PDB file of C-alpha atoms in Angstrom:
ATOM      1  CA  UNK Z 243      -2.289   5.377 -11.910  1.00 93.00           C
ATOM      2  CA  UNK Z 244       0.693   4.818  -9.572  1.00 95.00           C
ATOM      3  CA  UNK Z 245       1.200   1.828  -7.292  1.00 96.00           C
ATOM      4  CA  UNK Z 246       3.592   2.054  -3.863  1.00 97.00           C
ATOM      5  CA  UNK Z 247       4.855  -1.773  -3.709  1.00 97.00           C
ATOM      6  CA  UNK Z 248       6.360  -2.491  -0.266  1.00 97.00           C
ATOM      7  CA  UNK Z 249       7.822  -5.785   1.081  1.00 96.00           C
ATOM      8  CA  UNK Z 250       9.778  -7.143   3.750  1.00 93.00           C
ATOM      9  CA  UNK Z 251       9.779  -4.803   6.973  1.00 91.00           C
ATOM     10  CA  UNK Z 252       7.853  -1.928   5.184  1.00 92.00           C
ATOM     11  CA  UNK Z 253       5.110  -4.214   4.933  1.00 95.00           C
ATOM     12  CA  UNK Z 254       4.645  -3.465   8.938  1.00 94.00           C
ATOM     13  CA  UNK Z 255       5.314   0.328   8.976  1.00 93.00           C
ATOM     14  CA  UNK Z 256       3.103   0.899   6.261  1.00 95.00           C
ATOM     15  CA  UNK Z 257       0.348  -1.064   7.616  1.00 96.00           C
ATOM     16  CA  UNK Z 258       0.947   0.388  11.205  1.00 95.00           C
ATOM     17  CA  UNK Z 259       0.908   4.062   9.035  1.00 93.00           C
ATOM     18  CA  UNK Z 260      -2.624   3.419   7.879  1.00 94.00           C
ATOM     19  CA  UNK Z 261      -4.277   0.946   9.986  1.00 95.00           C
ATOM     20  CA  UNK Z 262      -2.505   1.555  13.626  1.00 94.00           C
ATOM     21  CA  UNK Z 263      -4.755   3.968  14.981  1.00 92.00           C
ATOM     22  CA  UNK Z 264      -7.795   1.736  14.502  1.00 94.00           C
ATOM     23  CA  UNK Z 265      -9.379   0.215  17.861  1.00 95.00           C
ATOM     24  CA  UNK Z 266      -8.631  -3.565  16.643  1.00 95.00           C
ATOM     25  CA  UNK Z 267      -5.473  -3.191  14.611  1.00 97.00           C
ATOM     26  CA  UNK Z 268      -3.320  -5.784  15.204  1.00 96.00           C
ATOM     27  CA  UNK Z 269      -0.171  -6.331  12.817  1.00 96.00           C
ATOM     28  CA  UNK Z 270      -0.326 -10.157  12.941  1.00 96.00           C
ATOM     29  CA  UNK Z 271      -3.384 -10.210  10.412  1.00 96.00           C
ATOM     30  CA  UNK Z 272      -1.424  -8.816   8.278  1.00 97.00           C
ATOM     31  CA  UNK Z 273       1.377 -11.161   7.729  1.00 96.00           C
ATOM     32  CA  UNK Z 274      -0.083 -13.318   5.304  1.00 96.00           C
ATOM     33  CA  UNK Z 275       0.485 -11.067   2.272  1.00 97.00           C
ATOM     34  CA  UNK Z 276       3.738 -11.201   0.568  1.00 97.00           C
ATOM     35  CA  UNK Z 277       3.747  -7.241  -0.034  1.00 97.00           C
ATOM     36  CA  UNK Z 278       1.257  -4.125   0.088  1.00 98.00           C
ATOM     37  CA  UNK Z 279       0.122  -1.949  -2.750  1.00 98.00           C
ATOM     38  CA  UNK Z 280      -0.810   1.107  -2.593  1.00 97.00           C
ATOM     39  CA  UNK Z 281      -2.722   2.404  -5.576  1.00 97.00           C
ATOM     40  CA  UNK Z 282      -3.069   5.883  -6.317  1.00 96.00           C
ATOM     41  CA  UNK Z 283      -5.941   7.194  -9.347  1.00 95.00           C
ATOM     42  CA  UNK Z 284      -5.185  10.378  -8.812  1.00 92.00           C
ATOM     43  CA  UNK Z 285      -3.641  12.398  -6.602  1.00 91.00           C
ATOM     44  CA  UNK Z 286      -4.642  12.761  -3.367  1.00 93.00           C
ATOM     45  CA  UNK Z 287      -6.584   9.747  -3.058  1.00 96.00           C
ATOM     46  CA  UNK Z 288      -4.870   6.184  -2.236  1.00 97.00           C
ATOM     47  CA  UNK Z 289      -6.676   2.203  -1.556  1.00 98.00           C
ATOM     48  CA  UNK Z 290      -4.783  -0.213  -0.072  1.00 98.00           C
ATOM     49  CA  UNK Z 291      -3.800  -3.925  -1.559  1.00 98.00           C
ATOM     50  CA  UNK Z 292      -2.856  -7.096   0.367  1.00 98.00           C
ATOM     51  CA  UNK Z 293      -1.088  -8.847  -2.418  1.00 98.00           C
ATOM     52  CA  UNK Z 294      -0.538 -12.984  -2.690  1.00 96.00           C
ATOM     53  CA  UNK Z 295       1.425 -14.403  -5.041  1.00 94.00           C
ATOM     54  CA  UNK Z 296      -1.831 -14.398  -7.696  1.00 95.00           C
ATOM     55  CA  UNK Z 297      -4.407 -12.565  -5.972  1.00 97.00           C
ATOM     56  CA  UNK Z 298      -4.884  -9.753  -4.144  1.00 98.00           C
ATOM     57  CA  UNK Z 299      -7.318  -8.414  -1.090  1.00 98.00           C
ATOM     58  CA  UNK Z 300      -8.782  -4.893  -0.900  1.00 98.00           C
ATOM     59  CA  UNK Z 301      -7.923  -3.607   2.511  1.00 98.00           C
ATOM     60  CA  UNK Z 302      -9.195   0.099   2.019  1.00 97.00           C
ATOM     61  CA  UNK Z 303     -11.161   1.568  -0.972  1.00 97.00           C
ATOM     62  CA  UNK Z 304     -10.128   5.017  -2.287  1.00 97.00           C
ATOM     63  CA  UNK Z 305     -10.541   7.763   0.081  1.00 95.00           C
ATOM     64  CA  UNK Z 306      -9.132  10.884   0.238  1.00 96.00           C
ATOM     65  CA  UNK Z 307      -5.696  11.095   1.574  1.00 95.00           C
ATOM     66  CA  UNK Z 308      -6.815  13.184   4.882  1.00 92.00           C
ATOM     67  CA  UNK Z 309      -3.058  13.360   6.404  1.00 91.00           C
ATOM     68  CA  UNK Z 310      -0.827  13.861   3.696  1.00 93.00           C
ATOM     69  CA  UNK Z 311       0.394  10.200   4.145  1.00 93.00           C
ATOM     70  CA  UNK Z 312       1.457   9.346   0.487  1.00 93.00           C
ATOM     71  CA  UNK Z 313       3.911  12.502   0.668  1.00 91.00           C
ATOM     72  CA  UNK Z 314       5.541  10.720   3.728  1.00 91.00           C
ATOM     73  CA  UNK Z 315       5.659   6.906   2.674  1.00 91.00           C
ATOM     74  CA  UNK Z 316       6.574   7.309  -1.391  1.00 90.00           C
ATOM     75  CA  UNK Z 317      10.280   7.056  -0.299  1.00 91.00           C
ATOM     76  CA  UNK Z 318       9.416   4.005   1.759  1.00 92.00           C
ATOM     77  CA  UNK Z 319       8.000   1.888  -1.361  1.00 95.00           C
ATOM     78  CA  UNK Z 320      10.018  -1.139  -2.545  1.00 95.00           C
ATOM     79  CA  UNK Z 321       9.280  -0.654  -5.619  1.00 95.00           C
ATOM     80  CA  UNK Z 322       6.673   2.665  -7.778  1.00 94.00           C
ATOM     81  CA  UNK Z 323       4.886   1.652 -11.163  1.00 91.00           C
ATOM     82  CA  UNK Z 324       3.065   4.341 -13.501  1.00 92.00           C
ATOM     83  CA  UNK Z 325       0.569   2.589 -15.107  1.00 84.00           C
ATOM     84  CA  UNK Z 326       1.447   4.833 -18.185  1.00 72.00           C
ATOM     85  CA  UNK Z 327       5.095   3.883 -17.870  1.00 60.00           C
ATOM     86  CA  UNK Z 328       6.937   1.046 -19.566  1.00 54.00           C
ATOM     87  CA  UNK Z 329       9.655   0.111 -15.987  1.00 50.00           C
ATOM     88  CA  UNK Z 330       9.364   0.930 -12.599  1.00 49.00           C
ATOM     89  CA  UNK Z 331      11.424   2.962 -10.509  1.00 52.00           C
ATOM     90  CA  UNK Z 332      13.148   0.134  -8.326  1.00 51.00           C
ATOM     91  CA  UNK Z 333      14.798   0.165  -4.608  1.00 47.00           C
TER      92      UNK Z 333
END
């Protein structure tokens, strides 16, 4: 499995990526996870993590990734972890 880690100010375009084009999105409920995960089983299909410093909040289960977003925000990620590799490929 690979995880997208973002932090800092690609916390909010991420967020805004996914979540902006809901009716009651609103960035500020957001801000009280120190970075966002995405995890991705397999390709094509992506859930979203609100991660604390030891815990972590589902914000959207696996779904199908309808508008090619994970080709778009890989780039963007702070930091990419293969659950099959050793390091991850840092910033």
């Amino acid at each position: 499995m690979q995880r997208l880690i973002f932090r800092g100010d690609r916390r909010a375009d991420i967020l805004t990526a996914i979540f902006g084009n809901e009716e009651d999105f609103n960035l500020d409920r957001y801000a009280i996870y120190e970075e966002i995960e995405i995890a991705v089983p397999e390709p094509g299909k992506f859930s979203v993590w609100g991660n604390y410093p030891d815990d972590a909040d589902l914000l959207r289960d696996t779904k199908k990734d309808l508008s090619g977003l994970l080709g778009r925000i890989t780039d963007l990620a702070s930091e990419v972890w293969n659950d099959d590799d050793e390091g991850a490929e840092n910033e």
